[in-house]
Amino acid sequence: MPEVDILQYAFMQRALITGIATAIVCGLLSCWITHMGWSLMGDAISHSILPGVVIAHLLGLPYLVGALVFALITVVLVGQVKKSQIVRPDTAIGIVFTTFFALGTVLISKVPSQINLSHILFGNLLGVTTPDMLQVICIGLPIAILLILKNKDLTLLSFDPTQVQAIGLSTKTLTSFLLVALALAIVISLQAVGVILSVSLLIVPGACARLLTNQMRHMLWISPLIATVSVLIGITGSYYLDASSGGMIGLTLGVVFCIIFILKSLPRFTFGHILDKN
């Protein structure tokens, strides 16, 4: 293929803007999600939104509406089952998300529609429309701003919930805010990487940042940076290789993690030590 400037194409411009917006939000959230052990919750929400997408399509609504409704329903249901203490938290999460995901697959197989299952499961970033891009920006920008403004409170919550209560803050309110932010982030990442791979944007950047530093203030810029670079590489790779954009982004994130993990195991690797001293 002859060399071309991919930025000359409007669809690539939309893909890059949407991908970067998604990466920043997911990268920020990833810092707290990985530290608090909420990775399974992210996986649950990402799978549970499938029936919402199908129902929204049938009703002629934007898919983001249906996805958001089912994401919030998942958060509420998991919370209620957890409170009952009848089953373990991880069991509750597993039951809810597998049930909703199964419902989504049944709806797709039985209800006549033009929904492309591969786009839902793996994303279609190169097919993003201008309204899709604007929706992602309008949802993602406020989330990112609020996360930055509340980063100290959220960091304290992730390290010491008891101290949060001691200084007069509500752990329930902060936890609810983080869960809603997580649900919204997964909804906007649906277009970029799909249901299956959205969890990669919420886990891998934070895990990479944690390997490089132990300080949350450094993680909060390293994680979004890793997510953004991975998205840019993934989008570019998907264009030139004619491959799935979501798959390429997920693969890039995995490769980046492996590289950092290997470097971290080397005795002379001092990047993390330099950061933690500053």
Short mmCIF file of C-alpha atoms in Angstrom, two decimals:
data_model
loop_
_atom_site.label_atom_id
_atom_site.label_comp_id
_atom_site.label_asym_id
_atom_site.label_seq_id
_atom_site.Cartn_x
_atom_site.Cartn_y
_atom_site.Cartn_z
CA MET A 1 0.00 0.00 0.00
CA PRO A 2 1.45 3.41 -0.93
CA GLU A 3 2.17 5.80 1.89
CA VAL A 4 -0.72 8.15 2.59
CA ASP A 5 -1.55 10.67 5.27
CA ILE A 6 -4.28 8.90 7.20
CA LEU A 7 -5.35 12.19 8.77
CA GLN A 8 -6.68 13.37 5.42
CA TYR A 9 -9.66 11.06 5.87
CA ALA A 10 -12.58 12.32 7.93
CA PHE A 11 -13.34 8.84 9.29
CA MET A 12 -9.78 8.56 10.63
CA GLN A 13 -10.03 11.98 12.26
CA ARG A 14 -13.25 10.92 14.00
CA ALA A 15 -11.71 7.61 15.04
CA LEU A 16 -8.65 9.28 16.54
CA ILE A 17 -10.64 11.91 18.44
CA THR A 18 -13.08 9.32 19.77
CA GLY A 19 -10.28 6.93 20.66
CA ILE A 20 -8.25 9.56 22.51
CA ALA A 21 -11.28 10.75 24.49
CA THR A 22 -12.09 7.18 25.48
CA ALA A 23 -8.47 6.42 26.36
CA ILE A 24 -8.14 9.41 28.68
CA VAL A 25 -11.28 8.56 30.65
CA CYS A 26 -10.53 4.84 30.87
CA GLY A 27 -6.89 5.53 31.69
CA LEU A 28 -7.83 7.73 34.64
CA LEU A 29 -10.37 5.24 35.97
CA SER A 30 -7.94 2.38 35.52
CA CYS A 31 -5.75 3.73 38.33
CA TRP A 32 -8.46 3.23 40.94
CA ILE A 33 -10.12 0.19 39.37
CA THR A 34 -6.94 -1.88 39.47
CA HIS A 35 -5.97 -0.69 42.95
CA MET A 36 -9.40 -1.41 44.46
CA GLY A 37 -9.75 -4.80 42.81
CA TRP A 38 -12.76 -3.80 40.71
CA SER A 39 -11.55 -5.45 37.52
CA LEU A 40 -14.30 -8.07 37.64
CA MET A 41 -16.92 -5.36 38.12
CA GLY A 42 -15.70 -3.65 34.95
CA ASP A 43 -15.90 -6.95 33.11
CA ALA A 44 -19.43 -7.49 34.42
CA ILE A 45 -20.71 -4.10 33.29
CA SER A 46 -19.12 -4.40 29.86
CA HIS A 47 -20.87 -7.72 29.21
CA SER A 48 -24.18 -6.70 30.77
CA ILE A 49 -24.82 -3.81 28.38
CA LEU A 50 -25.37 -6.11 25.39
CA PRO A 51 -29.17 -6.47 25.83
CA GLY A 52 -29.43 -2.72 26.32
CA VAL A 53 -27.81 -2.11 22.94
CA VAL A 54 -30.23 -4.50 21.23
CA ILE A 55 -33.33 -3.06 22.92
CA ALA A 56 -32.25 0.51 22.12
CA HIS A 57 -31.84 -0.47 18.47
CA LEU A 58 -35.34 -1.98 18.39
CA LEU A 59 -36.84 1.16 19.94
CA GLY A 60 -34.98 3.44 17.57
CA LEU A 61 -32.93 5.00 20.36
CA PRO A 62 -29.19 5.74 20.44
CA TYR A 63 -27.35 2.61 21.54
CA LEU A 64 -25.65 4.63 24.29
CA VAL A 65 -29.01 5.08 26.01
CA GLY A 66 -29.74 1.36 26.21
CA ALA A 67 -26.16 0.54 27.17
CA LEU A 68 -26.16 3.12 29.97
CA VAL A 69 -29.49 1.91 31.38
CA PHE A 70 -28.31 -1.70 31.59
CA ALA A 71 -24.92 -0.64 32.95
CA LEU A 72 -26.61 1.18 35.82
CA ILE A 73 -29.04 -1.72 36.37
CA THR A 74 -26.04 -4.03 36.67
CA VAL A 75 -24.40 -1.78 39.26
CA VAL A 76 -27.60 -1.65 41.33
CA LEU A 77 -28.30 -5.39 41.10
CA VAL A 78 -24.76 -6.36 42.04
CA GLY A 79 -24.89 -3.96 44.97
CA GLN A 80 -28.18 -5.39 46.22
CA VAL A 81 -27.01 -8.99 45.94
CA LYS A 82 -23.80 -8.06 47.76
CA LYS A 83 -25.76 -6.46 50.59
CA SER A 84 -27.79 -9.62 51.09
CA GLN A 85 -24.54 -11.43 52.00
CA ILE A 86 -26.17 -14.66 50.85
CA VAL A 87 -23.56 -15.17 48.14
CA ARG A 88 -19.98 -13.96 47.74
CA PRO A 89 -19.42 -10.65 45.90
CA ASP A 90 -17.56 -12.28 43.01
CA THR A 91 -20.34 -14.85 42.69
CA ALA A 92 -22.96 -12.09 42.58
CA ILE A 93 -21.06 -10.26 39.85
CA GLY A 94 -20.65 -13.45 37.82
CA ILE A 95 -24.34 -14.33 38.03
CA VAL A 96 -25.55 -10.88 36.99
CA PHE A 97 -23.24 -10.32 34.03
CA THR A 98 -23.56 -13.84 32.57
CA THR A 99 -27.35 -13.62 32.78
CA PHE A 100 -27.49 -10.25 31.01
CA PHE A 101 -24.93 -11.28 28.39
CA ALA A 102 -26.93 -14.44 27.69
CA LEU A 103 -30.10 -12.34 27.37
CA GLY A 104 -28.34 -10.12 24.86
CA THR A 105 -27.22 -13.02 22.68
CA VAL A 106 -30.74 -14.50 22.74
CA LEU A 107 -32.26 -11.17 21.69
CA ILE A 108 -29.81 -10.83 18.83
CA SER A 109 -30.54 -14.35 17.60
CA LYS A 110 -34.35 -14.12 17.85
CA VAL A 111 -35.24 -10.52 17.12
CA PRO A 112 -34.96 -9.39 13.47
CA SER A 113 -32.51 -6.51 13.22
CA GLN A 114 -29.56 -5.18 11.30
CA ILE A 115 -27.25 -5.21 14.32
CA ASN A 116 -23.73 -6.33 13.49
CA LEU A 117 -22.70 -8.56 16.40
CA SER A 118 -18.99 -8.20 15.66
CA HIS A 119 -19.24 -4.40 15.97
CA ILE A 120 -20.88 -4.76 19.38
CA LEU A 121 -18.41 -7.34 20.63
CA PHE A 122 -15.21 -5.87 19.19
CA GLY A 123 -16.03 -2.26 18.36
CA ASN A 124 -16.00 -0.34 15.10
CA LEU A 125 -13.89 2.71 15.76
CA LEU A 126 -13.20 3.37 12.10
CA GLY A 127 -16.94 3.54 11.50
CA VAL A 128 -17.64 6.22 14.11
CA THR A 129 -20.03 8.92 12.93
CA THR A 130 -19.92 12.57 13.94
CA PRO A 131 -22.89 12.18 16.36
CA ASP A 132 -21.14 9.16 17.93
CA MET A 133 -17.97 11.18 18.38
CA LEU A 134 -19.83 14.10 19.95
CA GLN A 135 -21.66 11.75 22.33
CA VAL A 136 -18.37 10.28 23.51
CA ILE A 137 -16.87 13.74 24.05
CA CYS A 138 -19.96 15.08 25.83
CA ILE A 139 -19.97 12.11 28.21
CA GLY A 140 -16.24 11.58 28.55
CA LEU A 141 -15.11 15.18 29.15
CA PRO A 142 -17.25 15.79 32.27
CA ILE A 143 -16.22 12.40 33.69
CA ALA A 144 -12.53 13.18 33.20
CA ILE A 145 -12.89 16.62 34.80
CA LEU A 146 -14.77 15.23 37.82
CA LEU A 147 -12.24 12.42 38.27
CA ILE A 148 -9.38 14.93 38.27
CA LEU A 149 -11.18 17.22 40.72
CA LYS A 150 -12.02 14.32 43.05
CA ASN A 151 -8.76 12.43 42.63
CA LYS A 152 -7.56 12.99 46.21
CA ASP A 153 -10.83 11.76 47.72
CA LEU A 154 -10.95 8.74 45.41
CA THR A 155 -7.32 7.91 46.15
CA LEU A 156 -7.99 8.05 49.88
CA LEU A 157 -11.04 5.82 49.35
CA SER A 158 -8.93 3.25 47.51
CA PHE A 159 -6.27 3.19 50.24
CA ASP A 160 -8.18 3.77 53.48
CA PRO A 161 -12.01 3.93 53.48
CA THR A 162 -12.00 4.32 57.26
CA GLN A 163 -10.03 7.55 56.99
CA VAL A 164 -12.55 8.83 54.45
CA GLN A 165 -15.30 8.53 57.05
CA ALA A 166 -13.06 10.01 59.74
CA ILE A 167 -12.66 13.27 57.82
CA GLY A 168 -16.40 13.55 57.23
CA LEU A 169 -16.72 12.23 53.69
CA SER A 170 -19.24 9.61 52.63
CA THR A 171 -17.71 6.37 51.38
CA LYS A 172 -21.09 5.41 49.92
CA THR A 173 -21.26 8.61 47.85
CA LEU A 174 -17.70 8.28 46.57
CA THR A 175 -18.18 4.60 45.77
CA SER A 176 -21.42 5.33 43.93
CA PHE A 177 -19.73 8.12 41.97
CA LEU A 178 -16.89 5.81 40.96
CA LEU A 179 -19.32 3.07 39.90
CA VAL A 180 -21.37 5.47 37.79
CA ALA A 181 -18.18 6.84 36.22
CA LEU A 182 -17.12 3.25 35.50
CA ALA A 183 -20.47 2.50 33.87
CA LEU A 184 -20.27 5.63 31.70
CA ALA A 185 -16.68 4.90 30.69
CA ILE A 186 -17.62 1.40 29.57
CA VAL A 187 -20.56 2.74 27.60
CA ILE A 188 -18.42 5.21 25.63
CA SER A 189 -15.67 2.61 25.11
CA LEU A 190 -18.22 0.32 23.45
CA GLN A 191 -17.78 2.15 20.15
CA ALA A 192 -14.00 1.99 20.38
CA VAL A 193 -13.25 -1.57 21.45
CA GLY A 194 -16.60 -3.29 21.94
CA VAL A 195 -18.10 -5.27 24.78
CA ILE A 196 -15.37 -7.90 24.99
CA LEU A 197 -12.29 -5.68 24.92
CA SER A 198 -13.55 -2.61 26.79
CA VAL A 199 -12.26 -4.09 30.02
CA SER A 200 -8.72 -4.04 28.56
CA LEU A 201 -8.79 -0.23 28.47
CA LEU A 202 -9.91 -0.22 32.10
CA ILE A 203 -7.33 -2.66 33.45
CA VAL A 204 -4.13 -2.71 31.41
CA PRO A 205 -3.17 1.01 31.55
CA GLY A 206 -3.49 1.10 35.34
CA ALA A 207 -1.62 -2.18 35.69
CA CYS A 208 1.21 -0.81 33.52
CA ALA A 209 1.34 2.42 35.52
CA ARG A 210 1.46 0.45 38.77
CA LEU A 211 4.53 -1.42 37.51
CA LEU A 212 6.26 1.90 36.86
CA THR A 213 5.39 3.75 40.07
CA ASN A 214 3.78 3.28 43.46
CA GLN A 215 2.51 6.86 43.69
CA MET A 216 -1.02 7.59 42.55
CA ARG A 217 -0.14 11.14 41.42
CA HIS A 218 2.24 9.67 38.85
CA MET A 219 -0.16 6.89 37.89
CA LEU A 220 -2.80 9.48 37.02
CA TRP A 221 -0.75 10.76 34.07
CA ILE A 222 1.10 7.57 33.13
CA SER A 223 -2.04 5.45 32.78
CA PRO A 224 -3.94 7.81 30.43
CA LEU A 225 -0.73 8.29 28.43
CA ILE A 226 -0.30 4.54 27.97
CA ALA A 227 -3.96 4.16 27.03
CA THR A 228 -3.77 7.02 24.51
CA VAL A 229 -0.56 5.80 22.85
CA SER A 230 -1.96 2.26 22.64
CA VAL A 231 -5.17 3.53 21.04
CA LEU A 232 -3.23 5.59 18.48
CA ILE A 233 -1.01 2.63 17.59
CA GLY A 234 -4.01 0.30 17.46
CA ILE A 235 -6.03 2.58 15.18
CA THR A 236 -3.09 3.13 12.83
CA GLY A 237 -2.32 -0.58 12.77
CA SER A 238 -5.93 -1.50 12.06
CA TYR A 239 -5.97 0.88 9.09
CA TYR A 240 -2.82 -0.42 7.45
CA LEU A 241 -3.42 -4.09 8.29
CA ASP A 242 -7.16 -3.97 7.55
CA ALA A 243 -7.79 -5.55 10.95
CA SER A 244 -10.28 -5.02 13.77
CA SER A 245 -9.61 -1.68 15.48
CA GLY A 246 -10.74 -3.00 18.86
CA GLY A 247 -8.61 -6.10 18.49
CA MET A 248 -5.55 -4.06 17.52
CA ILE A 249 -6.01 -1.74 20.51
CA GLY A 250 -6.38 -4.68 22.88
CA LEU A 251 -3.34 -6.38 21.36
CA THR A 252 -1.26 -3.21 21.62
CA LEU A 253 -2.17 -2.84 25.29
CA GLY A 254 -1.14 -6.43 25.93
CA VAL A 255 2.20 -5.94 24.18
CA VAL A 256 2.88 -2.72 26.11
CA PHE A 257 2.17 -4.50 29.40
CA CYS A 258 4.52 -7.37 28.48
CA ILE A 259 7.31 -4.94 27.56
CA ILE A 260 6.96 -3.00 30.82
CA PHE A 261 6.71 -6.23 32.82
CA ILE A 262 9.92 -7.56 31.26
CA LEU A 263 11.74 -4.24 31.76
CA LYS A 264 10.55 -4.11 35.37
CA SER A 265 12.14 -7.50 36.03
CA LEU A 266 15.53 -6.23 34.87
CA PRO A 267 17.79 -5.25 37.80
CA ARG A 268 18.94 -2.00 36.16
CA PHE A 269 15.49 -0.73 35.30
CA THR A 270 15.17 2.42 37.43
CA PHE A 271 12.37 4.45 35.83
CA GLY A 272 9.96 3.66 38.65
CA HIS A 273 12.51 4.51 41.33
CA ILE A 274 13.20 7.89 39.72
CA LEU A 275 9.50 8.73 39.64
CA ASP A 276 8.88 7.65 43.23
CA LYS A 277 11.72 9.85 44.47
CA ASN A 278 10.09 12.96 42.99
#
